[in-house]
Amino acid sequence: MLGDLSYAALFRPIGQMLETLRIESFAVKPDGEGFIIRDKTRNRAQLTPRERTFLAELHSSHTPTEEKEDALRLAAGVFEWHLTQDDIERLERKGRGQRIGPEHTPDSHSVSQILRVIGNILDHKRGQLAYVSKDEQVVTVEYTLPGGQKNSEEYSLPMLYDYWVRMYKKRNGHSGIAPVTA
């Protein structure tokens, strides 16, 4: 994993980036000091000017080699980007500034929350990510457990919503049991 961050903490800013780019179907895999993100959206003709500006800003700190590789993939119609740890930290800072106060419930069906749940599942299992992919209503996760066992699991969006509700309740101190009043 990158630094000392959990997968839940790493995946939320990646999800926020995907939301900014209107990407609903994607693949994420670790790559040395970062992640490779691939847009699997069907029939995407091109990026909007706002999305191109966002990506240019994202890659402003990349090496010329990384920038050239991303530009070549984009020119070939493959929407794939390399995110470094610095990119993820920058996206997290930006996202933190845009989040609404703690009294507001985040959108449980957003890509950032879906990825956050997947990250939480991986963290709980102490798994090492190999690959996570979302297509339509299914998220597939491939990972390796500390003992070396490789696993692949599929989660439907309703299953992830149930996980999200439990995470939200746990984080906010809700047990799901009504308090006893006298």
mmCIF file of C-alpha atoms in Angstrom:
data_model
loop_
_atom_site.group_PDB
_atom_site.id
_atom_site.type_symbol
_atom_site.label_atom_id
_atom_site.label_comp_id
_atom_site.label_asym_id
_atom_site.label_seq_id
_atom_site.Cartn_x
_atom_site.Cartn_y
_atom_site.Cartn_z
ATOM 1 C CA MET A 1 0.000 0.000 0.000
ATOM 2 C CA LEU A 2 1.050 3.585 -0.485
ATOM 3 C CA GLY A 3 2.548 5.005 2.654
ATOM 4 C CA ASP A 4 0.609 4.273 5.791
ATOM 5 C CA LEU A 5 -2.800 4.944 4.276
ATOM 6 C CA SER A 6 -5.557 2.368 4.310
ATOM 7 C CA TYR A 7 -7.210 1.300 1.081
ATOM 8 C CA ALA A 8 -10.397 3.053 2.238
ATOM 9 C CA ALA A 9 -8.444 6.320 2.526
ATOM 10 C CA LEU A 10 -6.652 5.770 -0.803
ATOM 11 C CA PHE A 11 -9.750 4.805 -2.779
ATOM 12 C CA ARG A 12 -11.998 7.723 -1.794
ATOM 13 C CA PRO A 13 -9.957 10.389 -3.673
ATOM 14 C CA ILE A 14 -9.612 8.019 -6.634
ATOM 15 C CA GLY A 15 -13.404 7.707 -6.628
ATOM 16 C CA GLN A 16 -13.772 11.484 -6.443
ATOM 17 C CA MET A 17 -11.519 11.789 -9.502
ATOM 18 C CA LEU A 18 -13.632 9.215 -11.362
ATOM 19 C CA GLU A 19 -16.785 11.157 -10.448
ATOM 20 C CA THR A 20 -15.254 14.385 -11.800
ATOM 21 C CA LEU A 21 -14.528 12.583 -15.075
ATOM 22 C CA ARG A 22 -18.036 10.989 -15.166
ATOM 23 C CA ILE A 23 -16.555 7.486 -15.115
ATOM 24 C CA GLU A 24 -18.895 4.770 -13.859
ATOM 25 C CA SER A 25 -17.145 1.672 -15.258
ATOM 26 C CA PHE A 26 -13.453 1.416 -14.447
ATOM 27 C CA ALA A 27 -10.518 -0.691 -13.362
ATOM 28 C CA VAL A 28 -7.918 0.201 -10.726
ATOM 29 C CA LYS A 29 -4.691 -1.674 -10.116
ATOM 30 C CA PRO A 30 -1.612 -0.832 -8.076
ATOM 31 C CA ASP A 31 1.506 0.135 -9.981
ATOM 32 C CA GLY A 32 4.632 0.657 -7.905
ATOM 33 C CA GLU A 33 4.189 4.049 -6.256
ATOM 34 C CA GLY A 34 0.630 4.609 -7.398
ATOM 35 C CA PHE A 35 -2.298 3.204 -9.318
ATOM 36 C CA ILE A 36 -3.291 2.737 -12.938
ATOM 37 C CA ILE A 37 -6.878 3.834 -13.537
ATOM 38 C CA ARG A 38 -8.661 2.699 -16.703
ATOM 39 C CA ASP A 39 -11.948 4.114 -17.926
ATOM 40 C CA LYS A 40 -14.126 1.242 -19.155
ATOM 41 C CA THR A 41 -17.092 3.450 -20.077
ATOM 42 C CA ARG A 42 -18.691 2.156 -23.258
ATOM 43 C CA ASN A 43 -19.019 4.423 -26.285
ATOM 44 C CA ARG A 44 -17.100 7.365 -24.829
ATOM 45 C CA ALA A 45 -16.308 9.527 -27.828
ATOM 46 C CA GLN A 46 -13.968 11.978 -26.141
ATOM 47 C CA LEU A 47 -13.281 13.957 -23.011
ATOM 48 C CA THR A 48 -14.960 17.285 -22.431
ATOM 49 C CA PRO A 49 -12.784 20.435 -22.189
ATOM 50 C CA ARG A 50 -13.427 20.504 -18.410
ATOM 51 C CA GLU A 51 -12.237 16.898 -18.099
ATOM 52 C CA ARG A 52 -9.131 17.612 -20.191
ATOM 53 C CA THR A 53 -8.340 20.606 -17.950
ATOM 54 C CA PHE A 54 -8.777 18.446 -14.856
ATOM 55 C CA LEU A 55 -6.401 15.808 -16.242
ATOM 56 C CA ALA A 56 -3.840 18.427 -17.304
ATOM 57 C CA GLU A 57 -3.908 19.809 -13.754
ATOM 58 C CA LEU A 58 -3.597 16.295 -12.342
ATOM 59 C CA HIS A 59 -0.546 15.503 -14.454
ATOM 60 C CA SER A 60 1.208 18.824 -13.915
ATOM 61 C CA SER A 61 3.570 17.193 -11.402
ATOM 62 C CA HIS A 62 4.249 14.035 -13.428
ATOM 63 C CA THR A 63 7.511 13.241 -15.123
ATOM 64 C CA PRO A 64 7.647 13.837 -18.884
ATOM 65 C CA THR A 65 7.727 10.055 -19.439
ATOM 66 C CA GLU A 66 4.508 9.455 -17.449
ATOM 67 C CA GLU A 67 2.815 12.393 -19.147
ATOM 68 C CA LYS A 68 3.851 11.155 -22.603
ATOM 69 C CA GLU A 69 2.635 7.606 -21.896
ATOM 70 C CA ASP A 70 -0.752 8.903 -20.702
ATOM 71 C CA ALA A 71 -1.050 11.202 -23.753
ATOM 72 C CA LEU A 72 -0.264 8.320 -26.129
ATOM 73 C CA ARG A 73 -2.889 6.080 -24.519
ATOM 74 C CA LEU A 74 -5.439 8.899 -24.668
ATOM 75 C CA ALA A 75 -4.646 9.549 -28.351
ATOM 76 C CA ALA A 76 -5.174 5.838 -29.051
ATOM 77 C CA GLY A 77 -8.627 6.027 -27.456
ATOM 78 C CA VAL A 78 -7.582 4.236 -24.257
ATOM 79 C CA PHE A 79 -8.607 6.355 -21.307
ATOM 80 C CA GLU A 80 -6.023 5.274 -18.753
ATOM 81 C CA TRP A 81 -4.040 7.313 -16.237
ATOM 82 C CA HIS A 82 -1.277 6.782 -13.737
ATOM 83 C CA LEU A 83 -1.909 8.288 -10.306
ATOM 84 C CA THR A 84 1.049 8.845 -8.015
ATOM 85 C CA GLN A 85 0.917 9.116 -4.238
ATOM 86 C CA ASP A 86 1.289 12.897 -4.626
ATOM 87 C CA ASP A 87 -1.736 12.932 -6.972
ATOM 88 C CA ILE A 88 -3.822 10.983 -4.455
ATOM 89 C CA GLU A 89 -2.803 13.285 -1.608
ATOM 90 C CA ARG A 90 -3.635 16.363 -3.720
ATOM 91 C CA LEU A 91 -7.016 14.874 -4.697
ATOM 92 C CA GLU A 92 -7.730 14.084 -1.029
ATOM 93 C CA ARG A 93 -6.936 17.652 0.067
ATOM 94 C CA LYS A 94 -9.137 19.055 -2.692
ATOM 95 C CA GLY A 95 -11.946 16.609 -1.873
ATOM 96 C CA ARG A 96 -11.738 17.357 1.852
ATOM 97 C CA GLY A 97 -12.289 21.028 1.100
ATOM 98 C CA GLN A 98 -15.406 20.236 -0.924
ATOM 99 C CA ARG A 99 -17.004 17.838 1.545
ATOM 100 C CA ILE A 100 -19.998 19.040 3.443
ATOM 101 C CA GLY A 101 -20.018 18.989 7.254
ATOM 102 C CA PRO A 102 -20.265 15.826 9.359
ATOM 103 C CA GLU A 103 -24.035 16.227 9.752
ATOM 104 C CA HIS A 104 -24.490 15.558 6.010
ATOM 105 C CA THR A 105 -24.763 11.981 4.794
ATOM 106 C CA PRO A 106 -22.614 11.291 1.694
ATOM 107 C CA ASP A 107 -24.183 9.720 -1.401
ATOM 108 C CA SER A 108 -23.859 5.995 -0.735
ATOM 109 C CA HIS A 109 -24.112 5.191 -4.458
ATOM 110 C CA SER A 110 -21.317 7.520 -5.566
ATOM 111 C CA VAL A 111 -18.167 6.005 -7.025
ATOM 112 C CA SER A 112 -16.075 7.451 -4.186
ATOM 113 C CA GLN A 113 -18.253 5.744 -1.558
ATOM 114 C CA ILE A 114 -18.346 2.464 -3.490
ATOM 115 C CA LEU A 115 -14.542 2.456 -3.644
ATOM 116 C CA ARG A 116 -14.316 3.488 -0.003
ATOM 117 C CA VAL A 117 -16.418 0.443 0.964
ATOM 118 C CA ILE A 118 -14.225 -1.840 -1.165
ATOM 119 C CA GLY A 119 -11.173 -0.316 0.525
ATOM 120 C CA ASN A 120 -12.708 -0.939 3.938
ATOM 121 C CA ILE A 121 -13.376 -4.593 3.026
ATOM 122 C CA LEU A 122 -9.746 -4.999 1.883
ATOM 123 C CA ASP A 123 -8.458 -3.293 5.028
ATOM 124 C CA HIS A 124 -10.602 -5.550 7.226
ATOM 125 C CA LYS A 125 -9.275 -8.666 5.468
ATOM 126 C CA ARG A 126 -5.731 -7.223 5.463
ATOM 127 C CA GLY A 127 -5.659 -8.003 1.744
ATOM 128 C CA GLN A 128 -3.141 -6.733 -0.804
ATOM 129 C CA LEU A 129 -4.975 -5.363 -3.846
ATOM 130 C CA ALA A 130 -4.288 -6.896 -7.227
ATOM 131 C CA TYR A 131 -7.214 -5.344 -9.105
ATOM 132 C CA VAL A 132 -10.640 -3.764 -8.605
ATOM 133 C CA SER A 133 -13.093 -3.299 -11.438
ATOM 134 C CA LYS A 134 -16.627 -1.918 -11.690
ATOM 135 C CA ASP A 135 -18.951 -2.763 -14.566
ATOM 136 C CA GLU A 136 -22.614 -1.782 -14.464
ATOM 137 C CA GLN A 137 -23.912 -3.197 -11.148
ATOM 138 C CA VAL A 138 -20.963 -5.436 -10.163
ATOM 139 C CA VAL A 139 -17.624 -4.694 -8.531
ATOM 140 C CA THR A 140 -14.913 -7.350 -8.803
ATOM 141 C CA VAL A 141 -11.964 -7.365 -6.413
ATOM 142 C CA GLU A 142 -8.855 -9.509 -6.687
ATOM 143 C CA TYR A 143 -6.472 -9.526 -3.745
ATOM 144 C CA THR A 144 -3.908 -11.575 -1.848
ATOM 145 C CA LEU A 145 -4.262 -12.404 1.840
ATOM 146 C CA PRO A 146 -1.288 -12.138 4.230
ATOM 147 C CA GLY A 147 -0.718 -15.928 3.955
ATOM 148 C CA GLY A 148 -0.391 -15.687 0.161
ATOM 149 C CA GLN A 149 -3.857 -16.981 -0.767
ATOM 150 C CA LYS A 150 -5.256 -15.219 -3.838
ATOM 151 C CA ASN A 151 -8.962 -14.388 -3.811
ATOM 152 C CA SER A 152 -11.439 -12.937 -6.256
ATOM 153 C CA GLU A 153 -14.822 -11.675 -5.103
ATOM 154 C CA GLU A 154 -17.782 -10.006 -6.760
ATOM 155 C CA TYR A 155 -20.068 -7.552 -5.002
ATOM 156 C CA SER A 156 -23.370 -6.252 -6.304
ATOM 157 C CA LEU A 157 -24.172 -2.599 -5.655
ATOM 158 C CA PRO A 158 -26.947 -3.552 -3.169
ATOM 159 C CA MET A 159 -24.399 -5.645 -1.216
ATOM 160 C CA LEU A 160 -22.008 -2.688 -1.134
ATOM 161 C CA TYR A 161 -24.828 -0.430 0.011
ATOM 162 C CA ASP A 162 -25.438 -2.758 2.974
ATOM 163 C CA TYR A 163 -21.719 -2.602 3.853
ATOM 164 C CA TRP A 164 -21.832 1.188 3.499
ATOM 165 C CA VAL A 165 -24.805 1.481 5.889
ATOM 166 C CA ARG A 166 -22.950 -0.602 8.495
ATOM 167 C CA MET A 167 -19.814 1.536 8.055
ATOM 168 C CA TYR A 168 -21.826 4.734 8.378
ATOM 169 C CA LYS A 169 -23.636 3.556 11.501
ATOM 170 C CA LYS A 170 -20.402 2.366 13.100
ATOM 171 C CA ARG A 171 -18.620 5.627 12.292
ATOM 172 C CA ASN A 172 -21.433 7.730 13.722
ATOM 173 C CA GLY A 173 -21.935 5.564 16.799
ATOM 174 C CA HIS A 174 -25.304 4.135 15.785
ATOM 175 C CA SER A 175 -25.855 0.577 16.910
ATOM 176 C CA GLY A 176 -29.122 0.193 15.051
ATOM 177 C CA ILE A 177 -30.844 -0.372 18.411
ATOM 178 C CA ALA A 178 -33.308 2.235 19.642
ATOM 179 C CA PRO A 179 -32.231 3.829 22.928
ATOM 180 C CA VAL A 180 -34.191 2.872 26.036
ATOM 181 C CA THR A 181 -36.084 5.790 27.549
ATOM 182 C CA ALA A 182 -37.695 5.965 30.976
#
